[in-house]
């Protein structure tokens, strides 16, 4: 998720651009840049790192005042963070900023190279910039060139463009990536999100897909293809700047949970090749893997457990899961054909990085599943697969976990095909339901907010609580319990239901709150045995189960959260959303600072 800003008007644009970039910091940052337009050309200054680095560079250069400019903060998805890969990208005719992913960048690059273009960056964005440049050289009309070029692009984009021979205008267009324009008495603004321009105007227009906006100092014109001037609706934004950063949500955590359907679509579409999951670069490692050791910390380690369940079930490859801080100093015994699979949202967790280095020292192939592009794990692992969750700001990981589970499910399907455990048709059916059903099912869980909030009444005042489950429900219980304890400060323990009777049940007494996860249809009867056992000792039970299980089994009289029915390989992600919401609403009921729980940091880069 990158941040775009643009301004054209009667004031110097640079302060507006820098202020806007500051306000977009929450969207993630690995580099930033600006382009300033003048009558005789465009100056572009960009640099890897935080905005402060760009500010320093600009102070040194002290560029002349410009009244029209665009700026960008980058969260890399193609090409590692570097000065050259930063935006804006410059071609002979234009400068361009981009948010999104161009999926057919490779074929576009091939065509452009044939026409004599040479690229200097590794980004998909530079390819798109040259494509617009080429179209512009043919028609000499910015709007037409943008229509023509964007028709050839697949993927998602929000573009801000300044043409060198039109230094008094900014052009903008978007598909599947947000972009807004706003107008004030001093000029017009372009931004990927409201907070960037809110100090100057609260009258904004969310650009419709495929509409090209032409921003000038005195107003904005809108065009739809084929080249028709149209009107767009402006609205008054009533949020405070802080509310605006959170998209109107009370906390980043709940905003990020609500981003799950979109992030799932983005991540799964990215690995979709003709209806099958394809992991570019990692295919050889996957083909050669005879056993897998998964290594991670915290929530990412819980996602590994889900992955273990899926891979063993679908591909019949033995998988062990290790906590990274244990792995790094433990005895490691590997057989030939072992693969080390490291999971991390940040890609910077010190223990996971140390585990990666240890595996490399031992000569074991390493594959990382990471959310932050160009992070240490991504750079140092033999191969990398990205979850495209966008930046996760809230300390408690939610959307990254859901995406890790989803990508591991896709990986399990791929491995089962490689190992001949399934045929192409069945693999396509399994992956197809991940692609098309999963985002919709997560949306259905998000609509159950009221049901989930009601359950928090039963648990928010508890001092101690148990999550119980069997099989994959136990793995989910571990994550449910971690999420609850880290943000609500309720002491919570996850236990395999069948293990309670071997000791822990002695802690269950009158009123002990217990949340029982029952989504695995093959283990319902066994799970219910444990539920009845704890109820008979006075526990106050809440059951989280699927609709089908609630209809086909006699459940005890108690609070319930009923999840939509889903195929087995989708259920962990569907359940994850419910347990994340339960933790979130419990903590907010206690009035706690959900996004910044005490003693915790977002990325644990020290041992
Ligand atoms: C909990 C949480 C942590 C992280 C852990 C690993 O909500 O976020 O448990 O999962 O610190 O972090 P990454 O995934 O960045 O390696």
XYZ file of C-alpha atoms and ligand atoms in Angstrom:
623
model
C 0.000 0.000 0.000
C 1.654 3.194 -1.153
C 0.663 6.800 -0.581
C 0.047 9.321 -3.357
C -0.218 13.100 -3.039
C -0.469 15.859 -5.613
C -1.116 19.605 -5.606
C -1.545 22.249 -8.276
C -2.509 25.822 -7.438
C -1.365 29.299 -6.523
C 0.939 28.257 -3.646
C 4.293 26.499 -3.534
C 3.484 22.799 -3.837
C 6.417 21.279 -1.922
C 5.176 22.014 1.641
C 1.780 20.531 0.719
C 3.417 17.437 -0.739
C 5.611 16.817 2.321
C 2.749 17.442 4.736
C 0.573 15.032 2.737
C 3.286 12.364 2.729
C 3.596 12.755 6.491
C -0.109 12.124 6.897
C 0.116 9.007 4.734
C 2.895 7.475 6.825
C 0.472 4.941 8.307
C 0.226 3.322 4.852
C 3.798 2.107 5.157
C 7.112 3.539 4.241
C 10.291 2.290 2.702
C 11.036 5.210 0.397
C 9.578 8.496 -0.738
C 9.892 10.985 -3.546
C 8.479 14.101 -5.207
C 8.356 15.583 -8.695
C 8.124 19.368 -9.052
C 6.958 20.741 -12.404
C 8.251 23.956 -14.005
C 7.723 25.609 -17.372
C 11.042 24.200 -18.578
C 10.966 20.692 -17.122
C 10.374 18.566 -14.059
C 12.692 18.017 -11.077
C 12.394 14.665 -9.324
C 13.959 13.938 -5.960
C 13.540 10.561 -4.267
C 15.235 8.386 -1.733
C 15.082 5.113 0.113
C 14.121 5.328 3.791
C 11.892 7.516 5.882
C 10.501 10.841 4.810
C 13.181 12.565 6.911
C 15.817 11.352 4.419
C 13.914 12.905 1.538
C 13.450 16.127 3.515
C 17.214 16.346 4.097
C 17.925 15.793 0.417
C 15.429 18.500 -0.532
C 16.885 20.924 1.992
C 20.327 20.441 0.469
C 19.070 20.823 -3.090
C 16.718 23.678 -2.248
C 14.697 23.421 -5.490
C 12.989 26.546 -6.881
C 9.316 27.093 -6.063
C 6.956 25.003 -8.137
C 3.165 25.288 -8.229
C 2.434 21.785 -9.475
C 3.846 18.551 -8.080
C 3.253 14.957 -7.098
C 4.686 12.896 -4.245
C 4.770 9.283 -3.151
C 5.550 7.064 -0.200
C 6.381 3.544 -1.192
C 5.565 0.169 0.332
C 7.478 -2.054 -2.042
C 5.845 -4.917 -3.906
C 8.095 -5.189 -7.000
C 11.769 -4.428 -6.649
C 13.408 -3.875 -3.291
C 13.344 -0.500 -1.537
C 16.032 1.663 -3.177
C 16.488 5.171 -4.578
C 15.973 3.951 -8.122
C 12.893 1.870 -7.363
C 11.277 4.778 -5.491
C 8.556 6.821 -7.158
C 8.003 9.098 -9.037
C 9.225 7.234 -12.116
C 10.436 9.461 -14.886
C 10.298 8.874 -18.645
C 11.183 11.309 -21.448
C 7.606 12.642 -21.546
C 6.290 12.351 -18.011
C 6.661 11.627 -14.310
C 4.359 9.189 -12.549
C 3.428 7.864 -9.098
C 1.607 4.570 -8.615
C -0.212 2.638 -5.943
C -1.151 -0.967 -6.761
C 0.296 -3.892 -8.692
C 0.561 -4.218 -12.462
C 0.110 -7.925 -13.067
C 1.073 -8.057 -16.729
C 4.233 -5.996 -16.221
C 6.439 -8.704 -17.718
C 4.634 -8.865 -21.057
C 4.418 -5.061 -21.219
C 8.148 -4.823 -20.533
C 8.875 -7.257 -23.382
C 6.874 -5.187 -25.851
C 8.459 -1.952 -24.711
C 11.975 -3.380 -24.931
C 11.224 -4.450 -28.510
C 10.351 -0.812 -29.193
C 13.690 0.355 -27.854
C 12.822 1.253 -24.252
C 15.361 0.436 -21.545
C 14.423 0.427 -17.893
C 16.476 1.523 -14.930
C 14.346 0.166 -12.083
C 12.967 -3.273 -11.162
C 9.444 -1.956 -10.711
C 6.186 -2.756 -12.456
C 5.462 0.978 -12.190
C 8.236 2.034 -14.551
C 6.771 -0.278 -17.205
C 3.374 1.398 -16.850
C 4.985 4.859 -17.011
C 6.698 4.000 -20.294
C 3.489 2.550 -21.692
C 1.670 5.843 -21.055
C 4.680 7.698 -22.472
C 4.489 5.612 -25.648
C 0.748 6.219 -26.034
C 1.320 9.940 -25.454
C 4.008 10.101 -28.109
C 1.438 8.739 -30.573
C -1.622 10.870 -29.699
C -0.154 13.907 -27.866
C -3.257 13.997 -25.673
C -2.807 13.158 -21.970
C -6.348 11.908 -21.385
C -6.409 9.758 -24.496
C -2.942 8.379 -23.742
C -4.031 7.373 -20.249
C -7.210 5.717 -21.524
C -5.242 3.811 -24.146
C -2.466 2.672 -21.811
C -4.645 1.685 -18.859
C -6.780 -0.450 -21.163
C -3.665 -2.567 -21.730
C -2.888 -2.967 -18.028
C -4.145 -5.742 -15.815
C -3.950 -5.512 -12.049
C -4.650 -2.609 -9.753
C -3.482 0.957 -9.987
C -3.938 4.519 -8.874
C -1.772 6.838 -10.950
C -0.823 10.481 -10.633
C 0.943 11.791 -13.774
C 2.483 15.072 -14.871
C 3.428 15.458 -18.538
C 6.536 17.568 -19.158
C 4.836 19.699 -21.780
C 1.784 20.278 -19.517
C 3.456 21.386 -16.279
C 0.309 23.116 -15.034
C -1.815 19.934 -14.817
C -1.904 16.653 -12.888
C -3.701 13.693 -14.387
C -5.131 10.874 -12.286
C -6.847 7.546 -12.849
C -7.498 4.449 -10.789
C -8.618 0.798 -10.824
C -9.055 -1.230 -7.600
C -6.833 1.214 -5.687
C -8.233 4.265 -3.946
C -7.713 7.810 -5.186
C -9.431 11.014 -4.185
C -9.357 14.566 -5.453
C -10.253 17.721 -3.560
C -10.526 21.404 -4.268
C -9.783 24.466 -2.134
C -9.569 28.190 -2.851
C -5.797 27.752 -3.301
C -5.870 24.926 -5.787
C -6.606 21.245 -6.312
C -5.337 18.168 -4.514
C -4.866 14.529 -5.349
C -4.312 11.832 -2.711
C -4.653 8.142 -2.102
C -6.470 8.868 1.139
C -8.368 11.656 2.858
C -5.896 12.445 5.706
C -3.324 13.762 3.248
C -5.503 16.687 2.174
C -7.907 17.118 5.081
C -6.062 20.143 6.549
C -6.787 22.027 3.285
C -10.138 20.816 2.133
C -12.871 18.519 3.345
C -14.761 18.601 0.051
C -13.521 15.507 -1.735
C -14.433 13.233 -4.578
C -13.594 9.543 -4.664
C -12.634 9.017 -8.251
C -14.751 6.402 -10.039
C -12.898 3.483 -11.656
C -11.544 4.295 -15.087
C -12.372 8.012 -14.898
C -9.459 10.319 -15.771
C -9.234 13.518 -13.714
C -7.391 16.575 -14.954
C -6.407 18.804 -12.032
C -5.550 22.434 -12.752
C -5.062 25.403 -10.433
C -8.591 26.597 -11.150
C -10.538 23.332 -11.090
C -10.872 19.670 -11.975
C -12.322 18.108 -15.136
C -13.376 14.477 -15.349
C -13.442 12.271 -18.426
C -14.750 8.793 -19.061
C -13.806 6.584 -22.000
C -14.381 7.139 -24.867
C -13.335 10.724 -24.153
C -16.530 12.155 -22.704
C -16.563 14.922 -20.150
C -18.514 13.842 -17.095
C -19.381 15.063 -13.601
C -18.187 13.322 -10.398
C -19.870 13.626 -7.012
C -18.048 15.590 -4.280
C -18.823 14.905 -0.616
C -18.118 16.642 2.638
C -15.738 14.650 4.868
C -16.673 15.035 8.515
C -13.770 13.069 10.057
C -11.004 14.519 12.177
C -7.494 13.978 10.670
C -6.891 11.095 13.119
C -10.211 9.428 12.324
C -9.415 9.824 8.651
C -6.149 7.852 8.972
C -8.159 5.002 10.374
C -10.651 5.278 7.525
C -13.327 6.280 10.033
C -12.779 3.184 12.209
C -12.074 3.638 15.904
C -8.776 1.705 15.734
C -6.332 0.406 13.153
C -6.984 -3.120 14.413
C -10.652 -3.114 13.398
C -9.814 -1.330 10.150
C -7.273 -4.042 9.379
C -9.722 -6.844 10.193
C -12.161 -5.227 7.749
C -9.424 -5.120 5.094
C -9.151 -8.929 5.137
C -11.520 -9.688 2.229
C -9.723 -7.202 -0.033
C -6.256 -8.360 1.051
C -7.238 -12.009 0.505
C -8.418 -11.241 -3.024
C -5.198 -9.351 -3.764
C -2.872 -12.031 -2.379
C -4.633 -15.013 -3.923
C -5.108 -13.364 -7.324
C -1.395 -12.617 -7.324
C -0.513 -16.332 -7.184
C -3.285 -17.420 -9.537
C -1.965 -18.925 -12.775
C -4.777 -20.339 -14.876
C -6.749 -21.389 -11.824
C -3.862 -23.015 -9.945
C -1.622 -21.549 -7.248
C 1.829 -20.726 -8.596
C 4.759 -19.643 -6.433
C 7.239 -17.999 -8.748
C 10.812 -18.875 -7.833
C 9.796 -21.312 -5.106
C 8.547 -24.128 -7.337
C 11.859 -26.044 -7.337
C 12.108 -25.902 -3.538
C 8.540 -27.147 -3.239
C 9.112 -29.976 -5.683
C 12.207 -31.150 -3.809
C 10.742 -30.919 -0.275
C 10.409 -34.301 1.428
C 9.793 -32.793 4.863
C 9.202 -29.252 6.061
C 10.238 -27.450 9.223
C 8.201 -24.311 9.785
C 9.706 -21.640 11.999
C 8.199 -18.379 13.292
C 7.181 -16.421 16.387
C 3.859 -15.598 18.024
C 0.920 -15.245 15.708
C 3.003 -16.220 12.683
C 3.946 -19.436 14.496
C 0.238 -20.131 15.034
C -0.279 -19.714 11.299
C 2.468 -22.332 10.813
C 0.365 -24.792 12.836
C -2.558 -24.218 10.476
C -0.135 -24.757 7.593
C 1.118 -27.990 9.150
C -2.428 -29.307 9.399
C -3.220 -28.424 5.769
C 0.045 -29.625 4.232
C 0.016 -32.934 6.103
C -3.626 -33.504 5.240
C -3.543 -32.519 1.566
C 0.033 -33.307 0.533
C 1.037 -35.947 3.123
C 4.395 -34.241 3.665
C 5.586 -34.364 7.296
C 5.739 -30.889 8.821
C 7.110 -29.837 12.187
C 6.633 -26.385 13.679
C 9.202 -24.670 15.847
C 9.225 -21.425 17.751
C 12.075 -19.403 16.241
C 13.667 -18.513 19.588
C 13.878 -22.247 20.400
C 15.002 -23.266 16.943
C 17.979 -20.933 16.894
C 19.710 -22.665 19.836
C 18.142 -26.126 19.635
C 19.589 -29.351 18.258
C 18.639 -29.383 14.627
C 18.427 -32.701 12.849
C 17.614 -32.482 9.191
C 17.251 -35.244 6.611
C 18.045 -34.780 2.953
C 15.067 -33.137 1.276
C 14.179 -30.920 4.237
C 12.887 -27.434 3.615
C 12.839 -24.650 6.206
C 9.781 -22.448 5.817
C 9.933 -19.185 7.761
C 6.860 -17.044 8.343
C 6.820 -13.411 9.351
C 4.680 -10.355 8.830
C 7.527 -7.882 9.280
C 10.361 -10.024 7.947
C 12.515 -8.421 10.642
C 11.786 -10.465 13.776
C 15.224 -11.078 15.289
C 14.600 -14.693 16.326
C 13.141 -15.647 12.955
C 16.018 -13.980 11.122
C 18.485 -15.865 13.375
C 16.634 -19.123 12.654
C 16.928 -18.456 8.924
C 20.666 -17.871 9.248
C 21.043 -21.046 11.279
C 19.193 -23.096 8.657
C 21.433 -21.598 5.970
C 24.543 -22.451 7.983
C 23.291 -26.018 8.129
C 22.859 -25.988 4.362
C 19.066 -26.390 4.440
C 17.059 -24.645 1.688
C 15.002 -21.738 3.031
C 11.712 -20.295 1.875
C 10.199 -17.247 3.574
C 6.567 -16.130 3.607
C 6.720 -12.445 4.383
C 4.505 -9.367 4.219
C 7.142 -6.634 4.024
C 8.856 -6.432 0.686
C 12.632 -6.264 0.766
C 12.758 -7.048 4.510
C 15.720 -8.988 5.926
C 13.971 -12.375 5.681
C 12.846 -11.628 2.146
C 16.369 -10.702 1.113
C 18.221 -13.493 2.871
C 15.954 -16.507 2.258
C 16.644 -18.599 -0.835
C 13.170 -17.804 -2.091
C 10.274 -15.686 -0.887
C 6.511 -15.667 -1.176
C 4.674 -12.456 -0.302
C 1.411 -11.965 1.501
C 0.017 -8.728 0.134
C -1.695 -7.524 3.307
C -0.402 -3.973 3.008
C 1.042 -2.347 6.124
C -0.222 -3.679 9.429
C -0.142 -0.844 11.945
C -1.967 -2.319 14.902
C 0.432 -4.247 17.135
C -1.904 -7.239 17.236
C -1.534 -9.067 13.962
C -4.856 -9.842 12.253
C -4.942 -9.506 8.493
C -1.363 -10.792 8.188
C -2.322 -13.980 10.101
C -5.400 -14.519 7.943
C -3.333 -14.110 4.787
C -0.618 -16.438 6.098
C -3.263 -19.122 6.708
C -4.738 -18.570 3.242
C -1.401 -18.700 1.457
C -0.451 -21.861 3.371
C -3.700 -23.404 2.250
C -2.763 -22.547 -1.356
C 0.717 -23.950 -0.737
C -0.797 -27.199 0.552
C -2.900 -27.479 -2.619
C 0.175 -26.868 -4.752
C 2.222 -29.454 -2.827
C -0.537 -32.016 -3.078
C -0.560 -31.566 -6.857
C 3.239 -31.795 -7.025
C 3.157 -34.993 -4.946
C 0.416 -36.512 -7.093
C -1.993 -36.609 -4.149
C -4.583 -34.752 -6.144
C -5.310 -34.190 -9.825
C -5.363 -30.837 -11.588
C -9.137 -30.639 -11.676
C -9.521 -31.141 -7.924
C -6.644 -28.749 -7.209
C -8.360 -26.128 -9.367
C -11.621 -26.662 -7.488
C -9.893 -26.259 -4.105
C -7.978 -23.154 -5.171
C -11.059 -21.762 -6.917
C -12.990 -21.797 -3.657
C -10.115 -19.998 -1.907
C -10.182 -17.347 -4.606
C -13.861 -16.788 -4.936
C -15.559 -18.017 -1.748
C -13.129 -17.054 0.984
C -13.341 -13.225 0.726
C -17.147 -13.472 0.638
C -17.242 -15.785 3.691
C -14.991 -13.430 5.652
C -17.377 -10.613 4.736
C -20.197 -12.714 6.192
C -18.297 -13.058 9.476
C -17.682 -9.303 9.538
C -21.444 -8.846 9.337
C -21.832 -10.825 12.595
C -20.455 -8.003 14.697
C -23.559 -7.717 16.898
C -23.555 -11.436 17.709
C -19.870 -11.239 18.656
C -20.243 -8.070 20.728
C -23.004 -9.816 22.713
C -20.580 -12.590 23.662
C -18.068 -10.074 25.008
C -20.563 -9.311 27.823
C -19.814 -12.803 29.110
C -16.057 -12.511 29.072
C -14.844 -8.936 29.367
C -14.867 -8.889 33.168
C -13.129 -12.276 33.499
C -9.683 -12.582 35.018
C -8.992 -15.970 33.463
C -10.411 -17.737 30.459
C -9.860 -20.927 28.453
C -10.108 -21.483 24.745
C -10.530 -25.160 23.934
C -10.598 -27.133 20.676
C -9.402 -30.293 18.973
C -7.284 -30.741 15.874
C -7.198 -27.561 13.852
C -9.563 -25.950 16.383
C -6.822 -26.286 18.986
C -4.402 -24.457 16.689
C -7.010 -21.731 16.212
C -7.614 -21.645 19.975
C -3.918 -20.832 20.467
C -4.252 -17.771 18.243
C -7.629 -16.777 19.743
C -6.088 -16.926 23.181
C -2.993 -14.920 22.225
C -5.108 -12.246 20.540
C -7.355 -11.920 23.571
C -4.609 -11.801 26.159
C -2.360 -9.360 24.329
C -4.981 -6.641 23.912
C -7.503 -7.265 26.718
C -5.019 -8.325 29.443
C -7.321 -11.196 30.394
C -5.239 -14.212 31.301
C -6.172 -16.766 28.698
C -4.994 -20.271 27.993
C -5.610 -22.480 24.980
C -6.040 -26.153 25.633
C -6.695 -29.224 23.493
C -10.168 -30.328 24.626
C -9.124 -33.952 25.025
C -6.248 -33.014 27.317
C -8.243 -31.111 29.947
C -8.977 -34.239 31.953
C -5.270 -34.851 32.439
C -4.886 -32.012 34.897
C -6.156 -28.631 33.805
C -9.825 -29.348 34.447
C -9.071 -28.874 38.150
C -9.021 -25.128 37.407
C -12.601 -25.178 36.124
C -15.153 -24.128 38.689
C -18.384 -22.150 38.975
C -18.447 -19.409 36.343
C -15.065 -20.167 34.658
C -15.430 -18.683 31.150
C -14.579 -21.140 28.385
C -14.793 -20.565 24.645
C -15.050 -23.840 22.725
C -14.086 -23.831 19.062
C -15.935 -26.553 17.161
C -15.466 -26.174 13.417
C -13.860 -29.518 12.518
C -16.872 -31.612 11.556
C -14.993 -34.876 12.041
C -14.380 -34.147 15.726
C -17.685 -32.597 16.831
C -18.790 -35.449 19.104
C -15.392 -35.541 20.815
C -15.367 -31.772 21.245
C -18.868 -31.815 22.703
C -17.798 -34.401 25.282
C -15.309 -31.890 26.670
C -17.875 -29.080 26.562
C -20.355 -31.125 28.642
C -17.585 -32.068 31.026
C -16.680 -28.427 31.755
C -20.342 -27.346 31.925
C -20.963 -29.981 34.584
C -18.176 -28.337 36.607
C -19.894 -24.953 36.380
C -18.092 -23.411 33.384
C -19.779 -20.582 31.481
C -19.328 -21.795 27.907
C -19.488 -19.990 24.571
C -19.444 -22.190 21.476
C -18.035 -21.027 18.146
C -19.142 -23.441 15.439
C -20.371 -23.584 11.857
C -23.985 -23.263 10.886
C -24.092 -26.888 9.790
C -22.669 -28.166 13.070
C -25.236 -26.091 14.968
C -28.051 -27.658 12.925
C -26.847 -31.245 12.915
C -25.703 -31.622 16.512
C -27.310 -31.099 19.824
C -25.380 -28.223 21.307
C -25.696 -27.224 24.951
C -27.768 -24.180 25.963
C -25.131 -21.455 25.898
C -23.883 -18.380 24.026
C -22.942 -19.186 20.426
C -21.212 -17.566 17.524
C -22.379 -19.303 14.373
C -19.972 -19.165 11.446
C -20.978 -19.632 7.821
C -20.422 -23.121 6.415
C -17.230 -23.382 4.424
C -15.011 -26.049 2.878
C -12.447 -27.386 5.319
C -9.464 -25.557 3.825
C -11.234 -22.182 4.155
C -12.508 -22.609 7.704
C -9.378 -21.473 9.580
C -9.487 -18.050 7.913
C -13.252 -17.756 8.438
C -12.833 -18.650 12.126
C -9.818 -16.350 12.472
C -11.919 -13.289 11.671
C -14.427 -14.210 14.386
C -11.778 -14.741 17.071
C -10.045 -11.502 16.118
C -13.339 -9.600 16.426
C -14.038 -11.250 19.769
C -10.659 -10.111 21.124
C -11.112 -6.634 19.680
C -14.586 -6.008 21.107
C -13.618 -7.459 24.487
C -10.663 -5.084 24.747
C -12.631 -2.043 23.571
C -15.366 -2.850 26.095
C -12.650 -2.585 28.726
C -11.675 0.789 27.264
C -8.129 -0.297 26.436
C -5.710 1.127 23.882
C -6.172 -1.706 21.429
C -3.631 -0.606 18.838
C -0.777 -0.204 21.307
C -1.032 -2.825 24.061
C 1.314 -2.378 26.993
C 4.867 -3.756 26.809
C 4.531 -4.768 23.161
C 6.147 -3.522 19.957
C 4.969 -4.167 16.431
C 8.219 -5.638 15.288
C 10.535 -7.454 17.697
C 13.936 -6.772 16.181
C 15.934 -7.609 19.313
C 16.453 -10.966 20.923
C 0.698 -10.940 17.947
C 1.809 -10.599 17.085
C 3.121 -11.243 17.330
C 3.872 -11.456 16.012
C 5.310 -11.944 16.287
C 6.037 -12.229 15.002
O -0.486 -10.329 17.537
O 1.676 -9.787 16.211
O 3.004 -12.425 18.031
O 3.180 -12.393 15.248
O 6.003 -10.969 17.006
O 6.119 -11.103 14.194
P 6.422 -11.224 12.665
O 5.265 -11.897 12.022
O 6.585 -9.799 12.201
O 7.677 -12.020 12.536
